[in-house]
C-alpha positions as a printed Julia matrix, in Angstrom:
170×3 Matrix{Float64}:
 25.73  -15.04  -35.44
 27.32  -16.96  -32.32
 26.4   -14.26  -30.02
 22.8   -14.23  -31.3
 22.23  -17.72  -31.1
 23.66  -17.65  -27.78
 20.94  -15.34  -26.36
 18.14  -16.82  -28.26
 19.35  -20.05  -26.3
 19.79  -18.76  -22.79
 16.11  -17.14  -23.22
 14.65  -20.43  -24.24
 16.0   -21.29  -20.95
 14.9   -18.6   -19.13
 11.72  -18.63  -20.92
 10.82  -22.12  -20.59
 12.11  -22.15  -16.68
 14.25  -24.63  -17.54
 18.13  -24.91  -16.12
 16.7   -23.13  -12.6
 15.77  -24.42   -9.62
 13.16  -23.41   -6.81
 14.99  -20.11   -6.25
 15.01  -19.32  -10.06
 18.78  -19.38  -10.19
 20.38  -21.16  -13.32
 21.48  -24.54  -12.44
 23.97  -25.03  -14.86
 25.72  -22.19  -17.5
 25.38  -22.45  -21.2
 28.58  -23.3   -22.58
 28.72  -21.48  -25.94
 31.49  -23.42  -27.73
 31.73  -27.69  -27.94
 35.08  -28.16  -29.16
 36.13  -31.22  -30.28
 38.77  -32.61  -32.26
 39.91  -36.11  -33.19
 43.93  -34.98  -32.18
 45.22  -36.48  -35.16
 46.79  -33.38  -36.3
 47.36  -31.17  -33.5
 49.83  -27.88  -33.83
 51.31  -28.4   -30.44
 52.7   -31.81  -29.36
 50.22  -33.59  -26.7
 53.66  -35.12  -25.66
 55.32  -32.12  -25.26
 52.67  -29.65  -24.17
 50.85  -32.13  -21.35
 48.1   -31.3   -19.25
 50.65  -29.86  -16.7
 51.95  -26.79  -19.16
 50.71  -23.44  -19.84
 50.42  -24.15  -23.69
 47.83  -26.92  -22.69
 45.54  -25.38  -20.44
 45.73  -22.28  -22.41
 44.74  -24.07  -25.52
 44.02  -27.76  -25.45
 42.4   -28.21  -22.27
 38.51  -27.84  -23.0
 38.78  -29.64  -26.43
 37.14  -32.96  -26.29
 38.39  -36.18  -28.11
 36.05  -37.58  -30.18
 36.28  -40.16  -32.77
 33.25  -39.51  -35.1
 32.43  -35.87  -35.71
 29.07  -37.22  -36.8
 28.2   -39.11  -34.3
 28.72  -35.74  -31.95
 27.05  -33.52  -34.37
 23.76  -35.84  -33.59
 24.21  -35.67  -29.94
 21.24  -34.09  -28.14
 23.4   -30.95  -26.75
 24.53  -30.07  -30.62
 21.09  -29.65  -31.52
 20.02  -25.48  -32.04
 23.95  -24.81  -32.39
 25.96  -23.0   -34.86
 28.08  -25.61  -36.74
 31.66  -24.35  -36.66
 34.45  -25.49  -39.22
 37.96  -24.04  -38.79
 40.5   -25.43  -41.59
 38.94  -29.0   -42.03
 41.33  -31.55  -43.91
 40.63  -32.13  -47.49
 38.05  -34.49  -48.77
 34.59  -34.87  -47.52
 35.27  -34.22  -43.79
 33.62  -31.07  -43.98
 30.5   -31.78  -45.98
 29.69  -34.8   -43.98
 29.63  -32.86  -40.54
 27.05  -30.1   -42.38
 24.83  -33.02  -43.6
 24.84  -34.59  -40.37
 24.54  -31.53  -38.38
 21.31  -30.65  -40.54
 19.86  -34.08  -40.57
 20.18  -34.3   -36.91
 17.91  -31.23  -35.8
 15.63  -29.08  -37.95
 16.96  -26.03  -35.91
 20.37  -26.51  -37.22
 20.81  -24.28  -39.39
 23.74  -21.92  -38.84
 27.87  -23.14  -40.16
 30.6   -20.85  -39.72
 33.34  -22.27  -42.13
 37.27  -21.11  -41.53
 39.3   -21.91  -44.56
 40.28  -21.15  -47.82
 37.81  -21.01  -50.69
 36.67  -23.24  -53.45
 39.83  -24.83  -55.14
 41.57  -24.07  -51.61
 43.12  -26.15  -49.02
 40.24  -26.88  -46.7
 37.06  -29.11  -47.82
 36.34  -30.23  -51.07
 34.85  -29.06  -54.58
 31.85  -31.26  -53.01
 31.05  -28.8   -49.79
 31.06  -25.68  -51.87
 28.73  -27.0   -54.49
 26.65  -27.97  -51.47
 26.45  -24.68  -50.11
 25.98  -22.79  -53.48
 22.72  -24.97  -54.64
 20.35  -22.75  -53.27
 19.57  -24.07  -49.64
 22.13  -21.65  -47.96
 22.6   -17.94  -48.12
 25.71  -16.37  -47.68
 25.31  -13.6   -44.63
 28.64  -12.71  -44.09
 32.63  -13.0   -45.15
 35.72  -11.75  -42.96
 39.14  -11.8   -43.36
 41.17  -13.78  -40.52
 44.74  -13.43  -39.36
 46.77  -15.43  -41.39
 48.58  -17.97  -40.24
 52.39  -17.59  -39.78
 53.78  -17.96  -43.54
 50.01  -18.49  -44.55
 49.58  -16.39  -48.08
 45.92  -14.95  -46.62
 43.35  -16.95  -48.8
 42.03  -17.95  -45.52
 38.44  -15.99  -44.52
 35.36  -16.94  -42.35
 32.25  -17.78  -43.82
 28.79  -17.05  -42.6
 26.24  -19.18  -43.97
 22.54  -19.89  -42.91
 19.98  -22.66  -44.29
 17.21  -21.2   -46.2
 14.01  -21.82  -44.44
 11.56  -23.54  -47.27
  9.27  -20.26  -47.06
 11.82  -17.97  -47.8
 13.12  -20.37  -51.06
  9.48  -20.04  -52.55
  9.52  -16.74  -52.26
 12.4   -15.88  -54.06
């Protein structure tokens, strides 16, 4: 799904001449992945691991700090992404990014979730009665790696908005 949407962008691009200049050579490179991530709960110390150790550059460095997922979900650059959530806290974290990442763009319609299931760690009962009321369709599920000591409830979700044809149709 990431790789798809990833070519579908870069030929809009091409397609639409846009990112080229007089030569017809791109001006600037996709970036496939935003990351971002408030740092409130980070695995490696930013104290410890700095910007001048391996640990940082090799995992820290092209995350972005942001405050308010939302706000950066309705950004003009998130718009005709995939939405990607990999163990969100508890609560309503998680559904609030997928309303505002839908709201924001009518293209938006793509969220890989990492996590456990309903009744798991990650989300709330509110997110997976979202995504099981008939506007999504489930296209894919994989295991992951488990985390060190993790008991493996943990798998990746592929889910994809139902385009209002396809709902009538059913």
């Amino acid at each position: 799904a990431i790789l798809d949407r990833h070519e579908e962008m870069v030929s809009n691009i091409s397609n639409n001449g846009i990112g080229t200049n007089d030569r017809g050579r791109r001006r600037k490179t996709f970036e496939l992945v935003l990351p971002y991530d408030d740092m409130s709960d980070l695995p490696l110390s930013p104290k410890v691991y700095h910007r001048h150790t391996q640990p940082h550059s090799d995992y820290m460095m092209d995350v972005r700090k942001c405050n308010s997922p939302t706000e950066v979900l309705r950004k003009w650059e998130s718009r005709g992404r995939i939405l990607m959530l990999v163990f969100p806290p508890p609560g309503p974290f998680a559904l609030d990014c997928v309303k505002a990442y839908v709201d924001t763009y009518e293209g938006n319609d793509t969220v890989i979730y990492v996590g456990e299931g309903r009744g798991g760690a990650n989300g709330n009962e509110e997110l997976f009665t979202y995504f099981c009321g008939g506007d999504w369709a489930l296209e894919k599920v994989m295991d992951v790696k488990p985390s060190p000591g993790g008991k493996g409830y943990e798998r990746m979700f592929v889910l994809r908005k139902v385009k209002d044809e396809a709902k009538h149709t059913r």
